[in-house]
C-alpha positions as YAML, in Angstrom:
chain: A
units: angstrom
residues:
- id: 1
  name: UNK
  ca: [-15.58, 19.92, 16.00]
- id: 2
  name: UNK
  ca: [-11.85, 19.20, 16.14]
- id: 3
  name: UNK
  ca: [-11.16, 22.43, 14.24]
- id: 4
  name: UNK
  ca: [-12.90, 24.41, 16.99]
- id: 5
  name: UNK
  ca: [-11.08, 22.58, 19.79]
- id: 6
  name: UNK
  ca: [-7.35, 22.15, 19.04]
- id: 7
  name: UNK
  ca: [-6.85, 20.37, 22.37]
- id: 8
  name: UNK
  ca: [-9.14, 17.61, 21.11]
- id: 9
  name: UNK
  ca: [-6.77, 16.94, 18.19]
- id: 10
  name: UNK
  ca: [-3.90, 16.55, 20.67]
- id: 11
  name: UNK
  ca: [-5.91, 13.97, 22.62]
- id: 12
  name: UNK
  ca: [-6.79, 12.11, 19.41]
- id: 13
  name: UNK
  ca: [-3.14, 12.11, 18.30]
- id: 14
  name: UNK
  ca: [-2.04, 10.78, 21.69]
- id: 15
  name: UNK
  ca: [-4.61, 7.96, 21.62]
- id: 16
  name: UNK
  ca: [-3.59, 7.00, 18.06]
- id: 17
  name: UNK
  ca: [0.10, 7.00, 19.07]
- id: 18
  name: UNK
  ca: [-0.66, 4.78, 22.07]
- id: 19
  name: UNK
  ca: [-2.60, 2.31, 19.92]
- id: 20
  name: UNK
  ca: [0.21, 2.27, 17.35]
- id: 21
  name: UNK
  ca: [2.72, 1.54, 20.12]
- id: 22
  name: UNK
  ca: [0.51, -1.29, 21.38]
- id: 23
  name: UNK
  ca: [0.15, -2.75, 17.87]
- id: 24
  name: UNK
  ca: [3.90, -2.65, 17.28]
- id: 25
  name: UNK
  ca: [4.54, -4.28, 20.66]
- id: 26
  name: UNK
  ca: [2.07, -7.09, 19.83]
- id: 27
  name: UNK
  ca: [3.62, -7.53, 16.39]
- id: 28
  name: UNK
  ca: [7.08, -7.87, 17.91]
- id: 29
  name: UNK
  ca: [5.71, -10.27, 20.52]
- id: 30
  name: UNK
  ca: [4.17, -12.43, 17.79]
- id: 31
  name: UNK
  ca: [7.38, -12.35, 15.73]
- id: 32
  name: UNK
  ca: [9.33, -13.56, 18.77]
- id: 33
  name: UNK
  ca: [6.80, -16.40, 19.16]
- id: 34
  name: UNK
  ca: [7.48, -17.40, 15.54]
- id: 35
  name: UNK
  ca: [4.04, -16.45, 14.18]
- id: 36
  name: UNK
  ca: [4.38, -16.85, 10.40]
- id: 37
  name: UNK
  ca: [1.81, -14.19, 9.45]
- id: 38
  name: UNK
  ca: [3.45, -11.58, 11.67]
- id: 39
  name: UNK
  ca: [6.89, -12.39, 10.30]
- id: 40
  name: UNK
  ca: [5.60, -12.26, 6.72]
- id: 41
  name: UNK
  ca: [3.81, -8.95, 7.34]
- id: 42
  name: UNK
  ca: [6.91, -7.40, 8.85]
- id: 43
  name: UNK
  ca: [9.25, -8.57, 6.10]
- id: 44
  name: UNK
  ca: [6.89, -7.48, 3.32]
- id: 45
  name: UNK
  ca: [6.61, -4.00, 4.82]
- id: 46
  name: UNK
  ca: [9.99, -3.39, 6.43]
- id: 47
  name: UNK
  ca: [12.31, -5.96, 4.87]
- id: 48
  name: UNK
  ca: [12.68, -4.57, 1.34]
- id: 49
  name: UNK
  ca: [16.26, -3.53, 2.05]
- id: 50
  name: UNK
  ca: [17.07, -7.19, 2.65]
- id: 51
  name: UNK
  ca: [15.32, -8.45, -0.48]
- id: 52
  name: UNK
  ca: [11.92, -9.21, 1.04]
- id: 53
  name: UNK
  ca: [8.56, -7.80, 0.04]
- id: 54
  name: UNK
  ca: [6.47, -7.59, -3.05]
- id: 55
  name: UNK
  ca: [7.49, -5.35, -5.88]
- id: 56
  name: UNK
  ca: [4.65, -3.39, -7.40]
- id: 57
  name: UNK
  ca: [5.67, -2.07, -10.77]
- id: 58
  name: UNK
  ca: [3.35, 0.05, -12.86]
- id: 59
  name: UNK
  ca: [3.87, 1.98, -16.04]
- id: 60
  name: UNK
  ca: [1.87, 4.86, -17.45]
- id: 61
  name: UNK
  ca: [1.42, 5.25, -21.20]
- id: 62
  name: UNK
  ca: [0.99, 9.02, -20.91]
- id: 63
  name: UNK
  ca: [-2.72, 8.88, -21.81]
- id: 64
  name: UNK
  ca: [-3.95, 8.15, -18.29]
- id: 65
  name: UNK
  ca: [-3.71, 4.38, -18.72]
- id: 66
  name: UNK
  ca: [-1.69, 2.38, -16.22]
- id: 67
  name: UNK
  ca: [-0.16, -0.96, -17.08]
- id: 68
  name: UNK
  ca: [0.90, -3.41, -14.40]
- id: 69
  name: UNK
  ca: [2.68, -6.49, -15.78]
- id: 70
  name: UNK
  ca: [-0.12, -8.79, -16.89]
- id: 71
  name: UNK
  ca: [-2.84, -6.28, -16.01]
- id: 72
  name: UNK
  ca: [-4.16, -3.22, -17.79]
- id: 73
  name: UNK
  ca: [-6.07, -0.61, -15.80]
- id: 74
  name: UNK
  ca: [-7.88, 1.82, -18.09]
- id: 75
  name: UNK
  ca: [-10.03, 4.63, -16.67]
- id: 76
  name: UNK
  ca: [-12.30, 4.68, -19.74]
- id: 77
  name: UNK
  ca: [-12.75, 2.22, -22.58]
- id: 78
  name: UNK
  ca: [-11.86, 4.21, -25.68]
- id: 79
  name: UNK
  ca: [-9.95, 1.25, -27.13]
- id: 80
  name: UNK
  ca: [-10.65, -2.45, -26.89]
- id: 81
  name: UNK
  ca: [-7.83, -4.76, -25.84]
- id: 82
  name: UNK
  ca: [-6.75, -5.57, -29.43]
- id: 83
  name: UNK
  ca: [-6.70, -1.91, -30.50]
- id: 84
  name: UNK
  ca: [-4.75, -0.98, -27.37]
- id: 85
  name: UNK
  ca: [-2.19, -3.74, -28.01]
- id: 86
  name: UNK
  ca: [-1.81, -2.60, -31.63]
- id: 87
  name: UNK
  ca: [-1.49, 1.06, -30.62]
- id: 88
  name: UNK
  ca: [1.26, 0.30, -28.13]
- id: 89
  name: UNK
  ca: [2.85, -2.43, -30.25]
- id: 90
  name: UNK
  ca: [2.37, -5.22, -27.73]
- id: 91
  name: UNK
  ca: [1.79, -7.90, -30.36]
...
């Protein structure tokens, strides 16, 4: 329906922008009140340049497997955990 009525997409975009502005204003208001969760959320998402936030490191082995420190995400189980560790010399 939106594809047939480009004006509708403009209205949707405007409503989304207004809601985003409201959410940001409320977040700032809560930060000024000292709300811990709001402060934490802001720093985790916008404070990386000042050393805040959570680092999410992941490494690919080139075979479609992704390794996050302490976690292995494998799309299909061709190798069990011991065989995978041996293959990639993790022992």
